[in-house]
Amino acid sequence: MSATLGRLISRHFLSTVAVAVLGAAPCLAQDATQPAGNHAAVKTPWADSVRRALAARMHRVAEEGRTALAWSQHGVASWYGARFHGRRTESGAIFDRNALTAAHPTLPIGTKLLVRSEDTGRSVVVTVNDRGPFNHRIIDLSRAAAERIGMVASGTARVALTPLPAADQPSVEVAQAADEDTPEQAIAASVPLPAASHIRRR
């Protein structure tokens, strides 16, 4: 074989290999990034599904009045102004600002809640008898309830809400679940809720 023919064959072989590698590059790049794309697509819905499951479980505890896994809700509370006094609530009862009641967006009417101010550390037990609030706050308290936890002057307060069992029901469990918790982690984080008679009020 002449030297010229050998060079031509070598050049043709290298060109063929280069074309094959370049043609496969987009596929390789796509495969390399695919796991990251799948991870991002799965992570957010999974965290959201855990929160939804805990919220649904909390609703079921209040609805059925039985021992189950509940959820402690944290957020901003406000209180009813004087102009609501004497108006009819969602429960059909007349709103009394001097009674220990509250409005909640979703919990069943009649639910008992322990409301603890994260600003003052003081607590009060209220009965849900109305709907609201709807302005990124989690509960509206009567004036009497707001006075108990020391938030009348400020108008709002950071609070923690815990559903309480009926008087003839055993205590429920409360799961303090972070956004990224799996169901197993949420259950592992559950702690017994003390009976209402043992709750310290200030």
PDB file of C-alpha atoms in Angstrom:
ATOM      1  CA  MET A   1       0.000   0.000   0.000  1.00  0.00           C
ATOM      2  CA  SER A   2       1.445   3.387  -0.906  1.00  0.00           C
ATOM      3  CA  ALA A   3       1.982   6.080   1.708  1.00  0.00           C
ATOM      4  CA  THR A   4      -0.521   8.350  -0.063  1.00  0.00           C
ATOM      5  CA  LEU A   5      -3.275   5.696   0.025  1.00  0.00           C
ATOM      6  CA  GLY A   6      -2.573   5.032   3.716  1.00  0.00           C
ATOM      7  CA  ARG A   7      -2.961   8.730   4.549  1.00  0.00           C
ATOM      8  CA  LEU A   8      -6.279   8.904   2.662  1.00  0.00           C
ATOM      9  CA  ILE A   9      -7.688   5.879   4.539  1.00  0.00           C
ATOM     10  CA  SER A  10      -6.584   7.285   7.925  1.00  0.00           C
ATOM     11  CA  ARG A  11      -8.102  10.701   7.158  1.00  0.00           C
ATOM     12  CA  HIS A  12     -11.422   9.108   6.078  1.00  0.00           C
ATOM     13  CA  PHE A  13     -11.552   6.981   9.242  1.00  0.00           C
ATOM     14  CA  LEU A  14     -10.937   9.975  11.549  1.00  0.00           C
ATOM     15  CA  SER A  15     -13.616  12.028   9.756  1.00  0.00           C
ATOM     16  CA  THR A  16     -16.163   9.217  10.185  1.00  0.00           C
ATOM     17  CA  VAL A  17     -15.423   8.942  13.928  1.00  0.00           C
ATOM     18  CA  ALA A  18     -15.712  12.719  14.410  1.00  0.00           C
ATOM     19  CA  VAL A  19     -19.123  12.844  12.682  1.00  0.00           C
ATOM     20  CA  ALA A  20     -20.396   9.951  14.821  1.00  0.00           C
ATOM     21  CA  VAL A  21     -19.265  11.618  18.074  1.00  0.00           C
ATOM     22  CA  LEU A  22     -20.785  14.984  17.158  1.00  0.00           C
ATOM     23  CA  GLY A  23     -24.061  13.337  16.191  1.00  0.00           C
ATOM     24  CA  ALA A  24     -24.318  11.574  19.534  1.00  0.00           C
ATOM     25  CA  ALA A  25     -23.436  14.671  21.598  1.00  0.00           C
ATOM     26  CA  PRO A  26     -27.001  16.107  21.864  1.00  0.00           C
ATOM     27  CA  CYS A  27     -28.298  12.739  23.092  1.00  0.00           C
ATOM     28  CA  LEU A  28     -25.510  12.474  25.644  1.00  0.00           C
ATOM     29  CA  ALA A  29     -26.169  16.023  26.881  1.00  0.00           C
ATOM     30  CA  GLN A  30     -29.872  15.330  27.170  1.00  0.00           C
ATOM     31  CA  ASP A  31     -29.263  12.128  29.135  1.00  0.00           C
ATOM     32  CA  ALA A  32     -26.817  13.906  31.446  1.00  0.00           C
ATOM     33  CA  THR A  33     -29.334  16.602  32.397  1.00  0.00           C
ATOM     34  CA  GLN A  34     -32.377  14.326  32.588  1.00  0.00           C
ATOM     35  CA  PRO A  35     -31.993  13.232  36.239  1.00  0.00           C
ATOM     36  CA  ALA A  36     -31.783  16.850  37.450  1.00  0.00           C
ATOM     37  CA  GLY A  37     -34.915  17.715  35.485  1.00  0.00           C
ATOM     38  CA  ASN A  38     -36.812  14.774  36.945  1.00  0.00           C
ATOM     39  CA  HIS A  39     -35.651  15.650  40.472  1.00  0.00           C
ATOM     40  CA  ALA A  40     -36.924  19.225  40.182  1.00  0.00           C
ATOM     41  CA  ALA A  41     -40.235  18.053  38.762  1.00  0.00           C
ATOM     42  CA  VAL A  42     -40.821  15.571  41.588  1.00  0.00           C
ATOM     43  CA  LYS A  43     -39.566  17.549  44.602  1.00  0.00           C
ATOM     44  CA  THR A  44     -42.121  20.380  44.715  1.00  0.00           C
ATOM     45  CA  PRO A  45     -45.302  18.315  44.206  1.00  0.00           C
ATOM     46  CA  TRP A  46     -44.097  15.783  46.822  1.00  0.00           C
ATOM     47  CA  ALA A  47     -43.597  18.439  49.505  1.00  0.00           C
ATOM     48  CA  ASP A  48     -46.962  19.948  48.632  1.00  0.00           C
ATOM     49  CA  SER A  49     -48.675  16.558  48.869  1.00  0.00           C
ATOM     50  CA  VAL A  50     -47.377  16.084  52.422  1.00  0.00           C
ATOM     51  CA  ARG A  51     -48.786  19.441  53.525  1.00  0.00           C
ATOM     52  CA  ARG A  52     -52.114  18.653  51.874  1.00  0.00           C
ATOM     53  CA  ALA A  53     -52.238  15.253  53.563  1.00  0.00           C
ATOM     54  CA  LEU A  54     -51.587  16.771  56.991  1.00  0.00           C
ATOM     55  CA  ALA A  55     -54.218  19.466  56.435  1.00  0.00           C
ATOM     56  CA  ALA A  56     -56.781  16.861  55.357  1.00  0.00           C
ATOM     57  CA  ARG A  57     -55.966  14.772  58.411  1.00  0.00           C
ATOM     58  CA  MET A  58     -56.423  17.781  60.706  1.00  0.00           C
ATOM     59  CA  HIS A  59     -59.833  18.439  59.159  1.00  0.00           C
ATOM     60  CA  ARG A  60     -60.827  14.800  59.664  1.00  0.00           C
ATOM     61  CA  VAL A  61     -59.865  14.909  63.369  1.00  0.00           C
ATOM     62  CA  ALA A  62     -62.136  17.880  64.014  1.00  0.00           C
ATOM     63  CA  GLU A  63     -64.904  16.447  61.835  1.00  0.00           C
ATOM     64  CA  GLU A  64     -65.028  12.993  63.417  1.00  0.00           C
ATOM     65  CA  GLY A  65     -63.890  13.853  66.958  1.00  0.00           C
ATOM     66  CA  ARG A  66     -61.625  10.839  67.314  1.00  0.00           C
ATOM     67  CA  THR A  67     -57.960  10.176  68.122  1.00  0.00           C
ATOM     68  CA  ALA A  68     -55.850  10.659  64.998  1.00  0.00           C
ATOM     69  CA  LEU A  69     -52.911  12.627  63.681  1.00  0.00           C
ATOM     70  CA  ALA A  70     -53.530  16.381  63.711  1.00  0.00           C
ATOM     71  CA  TRP A  71     -51.550  19.400  62.605  1.00  0.00           C
ATOM     72  CA  SER A  72     -50.519  22.500  64.536  1.00  0.00           C
ATOM     73  CA  GLN A  73     -51.063  25.573  62.337  1.00  0.00           C
ATOM     74  CA  HIS A  74     -48.867  28.664  62.615  1.00  0.00           C
ATOM     75  CA  GLY A  75     -49.572  32.131  61.238  1.00  0.00           C
ATOM     76  CA  VAL A  76     -50.985  35.584  61.919  1.00  0.00           C
ATOM     77  CA  ALA A  77     -54.163  36.141  63.950  1.00  0.00           C
ATOM     78  CA  SER A  78     -56.375  39.218  64.017  1.00  0.00           C
ATOM     79  CA  TRP A  79     -59.490  40.075  66.031  1.00  0.00           C
ATOM     80  CA  TYR A  80     -63.030  41.242  65.254  1.00  0.00           C
ATOM     81  CA  GLY A  81     -63.755  44.948  65.426  1.00  0.00           C
ATOM     82  CA  ALA A  82     -66.705  46.352  67.395  1.00  0.00           C
ATOM     83  CA  ARG A  83     -68.800  46.740  64.219  1.00  0.00           C
ATOM     84  CA  PHE A  84     -69.254  42.937  64.028  1.00  0.00           C
ATOM     85  CA  HIS A  85     -70.771  42.715  67.523  1.00  0.00           C
ATOM     86  CA  GLY A  86     -74.378  41.539  67.304  1.00  0.00           C
ATOM     87  CA  ARG A  87     -74.142  40.225  63.728  1.00  0.00           C
ATOM     88  CA  ARG A  88     -75.063  36.668  62.814  1.00  0.00           C
ATOM     89  CA  THR A  89     -72.151  34.251  62.407  1.00  0.00           C
ATOM     90  CA  GLU A  90     -71.800  31.303  60.025  1.00  0.00           C
ATOM     91  CA  SER A  91     -73.013  29.011  62.810  1.00  0.00           C
ATOM     92  CA  GLY A  92     -76.284  30.932  63.041  1.00  0.00           C
ATOM     93  CA  ALA A  93     -75.449  32.340  66.471  1.00  0.00           C
ATOM     94  CA  ILE A  94     -75.148  36.067  67.132  1.00  0.00           C
ATOM     95  CA  PHE A  95     -71.550  37.222  67.424  1.00  0.00           C
ATOM     96  CA  ASP A  96     -70.628  38.255  70.962  1.00  0.00           C
ATOM     97  CA  ARG A  97     -67.275  39.976  71.251  1.00  0.00           C
ATOM     98  CA  ASN A  98     -67.193  39.059  74.958  1.00  0.00           C
ATOM     99  CA  ALA A  99     -67.373  35.301  74.264  1.00  0.00           C
ATOM    100  CA  LEU A 100     -64.309  33.147  73.561  1.00  0.00           C
ATOM    101  CA  THR A 101     -64.999  32.435  69.893  1.00  0.00           C
ATOM    102  CA  ALA A 102     -63.182  32.679  66.576  1.00  0.00           C
ATOM    103  CA  ALA A 103     -63.550  32.559  62.811  1.00  0.00           C
ATOM    104  CA  HIS A 104     -61.476  30.075  60.787  1.00  0.00           C
ATOM    105  CA  PRO A 105     -61.475  29.607  56.980  1.00  0.00           C
ATOM    106  CA  THR A 106     -61.878  25.806  56.888  1.00  0.00           C
ATOM    107  CA  LEU A 107     -62.203  24.067  60.271  1.00  0.00           C
ATOM    108  CA  PRO A 108     -65.669  22.687  61.054  1.00  0.00           C
ATOM    109  CA  ILE A 109     -67.994  24.929  63.042  1.00  0.00           C
ATOM    110  CA  GLY A 110     -67.827  23.936  66.710  1.00  0.00           C
ATOM    111  CA  THR A 111     -64.133  22.977  66.662  1.00  0.00           C
ATOM    112  CA  LYS A 112     -62.287  23.780  69.891  1.00  0.00           C
ATOM    113  CA  LEU A 113     -58.871  25.367  69.366  1.00  0.00           C
ATOM    114  CA  LEU A 114     -56.005  26.142  71.677  1.00  0.00           C
ATOM    115  CA  VAL A 115     -54.617  29.489  70.484  1.00  0.00           C
ATOM    116  CA  ARG A 116     -51.139  30.327  71.766  1.00  0.00           C
ATOM    117  CA  SER A 117     -49.528  33.685  71.067  1.00  0.00           C
ATOM    118  CA  GLU A 118     -45.931  33.288  69.926  1.00  0.00           C
ATOM    119  CA  ASP A 119     -45.403  36.964  70.830  1.00  0.00           C
ATOM    120  CA  THR A 120     -46.584  36.870  74.471  1.00  0.00           C
ATOM    121  CA  GLY A 121     -46.644  33.135  75.249  1.00  0.00           C
ATOM    122  CA  ARG A 122     -50.222  33.396  76.553  1.00  0.00           C
ATOM    123  CA  SER A 123     -52.976  30.948  75.554  1.00  0.00           C
ATOM    124  CA  VAL A 124     -56.752  30.786  75.216  1.00  0.00           C
ATOM    125  CA  VAL A 125     -59.234  28.105  74.162  1.00  0.00           C
ATOM    126  CA  VAL A 126     -61.844  29.260  71.626  1.00  0.00           C
ATOM    127  CA  THR A 127     -64.742  27.728  69.713  1.00  0.00           C
ATOM    128  CA  VAL A 128     -64.924  28.181  65.930  1.00  0.00           C
ATOM    129  CA  ASN A 129     -68.357  29.625  65.095  1.00  0.00           C
ATOM    130  CA  ASP A 130     -67.693  31.705  61.980  1.00  0.00           C
ATOM    131  CA  ARG A 131     -65.784  31.807  58.684  1.00  0.00           C
ATOM    132  CA  GLY A 132     -62.788  34.001  57.895  1.00  0.00           C
ATOM    133  CA  PRO A 133     -60.396  35.715  57.769  1.00  0.00           C
ATOM    134  CA  PHE A 134     -59.383  35.782  54.098  1.00  0.00           C
ATOM    135  CA  ASN A 135     -56.478  38.257  54.060  1.00  0.00           C
ATOM    136  CA  HIS A 136     -53.533  35.891  54.586  1.00  0.00           C
ATOM    137  CA  ARG A 137     -54.383  35.489  58.287  1.00  0.00           C
ATOM    138  CA  ILE A 138     -55.268  32.128  59.781  1.00  0.00           C
ATOM    139  CA  ILE A 139     -57.831  33.106  62.438  1.00  0.00           C
ATOM    140  CA  ASP A 140     -60.019  35.987  63.645  1.00  0.00           C
ATOM    141  CA  LEU A 141     -60.514  36.103  67.418  1.00  0.00           C
ATOM    142  CA  SER A 142     -63.245  37.753  69.448  1.00  0.00           C
ATOM    143  CA  ARG A 143     -62.116  40.740  71.493  1.00  0.00           C
ATOM    144  CA  ALA A 144     -62.332  38.679  74.692  1.00  0.00           C
ATOM    145  CA  ALA A 145     -60.028  36.012  73.223  1.00  0.00           C
ATOM    146  CA  ALA A 146     -57.635  38.667  71.918  1.00  0.00           C
ATOM    147  CA  GLU A 147     -57.445  40.198  75.400  1.00  0.00           C
ATOM    148  CA  ARG A 148     -56.555  36.820  76.913  1.00  0.00           C
ATOM    149  CA  ILE A 149     -53.432  36.522  74.759  1.00  0.00           C
ATOM    150  CA  GLY A 150     -52.490  40.216  74.882  1.00  0.00           C
ATOM    151  CA  MET A 151     -53.004  41.255  71.256  1.00  0.00           C
ATOM    152  CA  VAL A 152     -55.755  43.906  71.443  1.00  0.00           C
ATOM    153  CA  ALA A 153     -53.373  46.852  71.234  1.00  0.00           C
ATOM    154  CA  SER A 154     -51.262  45.424  68.405  1.00  0.00           C
ATOM    155  CA  GLY A 155     -54.265  44.199  66.403  1.00  0.00           C
ATOM    156  CA  THR A 156     -52.418  41.111  65.157  1.00  0.00           C
ATOM    157  CA  ALA A 157     -50.110  38.460  66.592  1.00  0.00           C
ATOM    158  CA  ARG A 158     -48.168  35.398  65.529  1.00  0.00           C
ATOM    159  CA  VAL A 159     -50.023  32.368  66.903  1.00  0.00           C
ATOM    160  CA  ALA A 160     -50.050  28.574  66.934  1.00  0.00           C
ATOM    161  CA  LEU A 161     -53.414  26.804  66.603  1.00  0.00           C
ATOM    162  CA  THR A 162     -53.967  23.304  67.971  1.00  0.00           C
ATOM    163  CA  PRO A 163     -57.304  21.442  67.632  1.00  0.00           C
ATOM    164  CA  LEU A 164     -58.566  20.088  70.961  1.00  0.00           C
ATOM    165  CA  PRO A 165     -60.577  16.894  71.421  1.00  0.00           C
ATOM    166  CA  ALA A 166     -64.127  16.978  72.724  1.00  0.00           C
ATOM    167  CA  ALA A 167     -64.514  16.536  76.492  1.00  0.00           C
ATOM    168  CA  ASP A 168     -65.336  12.827  76.102  1.00  0.00           C
ATOM    169  CA  GLN A 169     -62.535  12.111  73.630  1.00  0.00           C
ATOM    170  CA  PRO A 170     -58.878  11.225  74.339  1.00  0.00           C
ATOM    171  CA  SER A 171     -56.144  13.645  73.366  1.00  0.00           C
ATOM    172  CA  VAL A 172     -55.069  13.781  69.740  1.00  0.00           C
ATOM    173  CA  GLU A 173     -51.498  13.859  68.518  1.00  0.00           C
ATOM    174  CA  VAL A 174     -49.950  16.929  66.962  1.00  0.00           C
ATOM    175  CA  ALA A 175     -47.399  16.644  64.140  1.00  0.00           C
ATOM    176  CA  GLN A 176     -45.014  19.559  63.733  1.00  0.00           C
ATOM    177  CA  ALA A 177     -44.138  18.902  60.078  1.00  0.00           C
ATOM    178  CA  ALA A 178     -41.696  20.927  58.026  1.00  0.00           C
ATOM    179  CA  ASP A 179     -42.397  21.664  54.357  1.00  0.00           C
ATOM    180  CA  GLU A 180     -40.006  18.985  53.101  1.00  0.00           C
ATOM    181  CA  ASP A 181     -40.975  16.244  55.568  1.00  0.00           C
ATOM    182  CA  THR A 182     -41.948  12.838  54.260  1.00  0.00           C
ATOM    183  CA  PRO A 183     -45.029  11.149  55.789  1.00  0.00           C
ATOM    184  CA  GLU A 184     -42.726   8.946  57.880  1.00  0.00           C
ATOM    185  CA  GLN A 185     -40.903  12.004  59.243  1.00  0.00           C
ATOM    186  CA  ALA A 186     -44.188  13.741  60.010  1.00  0.00           C
ATOM    187  CA  ILE A 187     -45.445  10.758  61.982  1.00  0.00           C
ATOM    188  CA  ALA A 188     -42.117  10.411  63.806  1.00  0.00           C
ATOM    189  CA  ALA A 189     -42.384  14.084  64.841  1.00  0.00           C
ATOM    190  CA  SER A 190     -45.826  13.638  66.402  1.00  0.00           C
ATOM    191  CA  VAL A 191     -46.126  14.279  70.139  1.00  0.00           C
ATOM    192  CA  PRO A 192     -49.019  13.707  72.573  1.00  0.00           C
ATOM    193  CA  LEU A 193     -51.224  16.732  73.185  1.00  0.00           C
ATOM    194  CA  PRO A 194     -51.860  17.332  76.916  1.00  0.00           C
ATOM    195  CA  ALA A 195     -55.451  17.124  78.095  1.00  0.00           C
ATOM    196  CA  ALA A 196     -57.315  20.450  78.092  1.00  0.00           C
ATOM    197  CA  SER A 197     -57.492  20.437  81.910  1.00  0.00           C
ATOM    198  CA  HIS A 198     -53.686  20.452  82.101  1.00  0.00           C
ATOM    199  CA  ILE A 199     -53.170  23.437  79.812  1.00  0.00           C
ATOM    200  CA  ARG A 200     -51.703  26.391  81.622  1.00  0.00           C
ATOM    201  CA  ARG A 201     -53.535  29.650  81.042  1.00  0.00           C
ATOM    202  CA  ARG A 202     -52.102  33.027  81.929  1.00  0.00           C
TER     203      ARG A 202
END
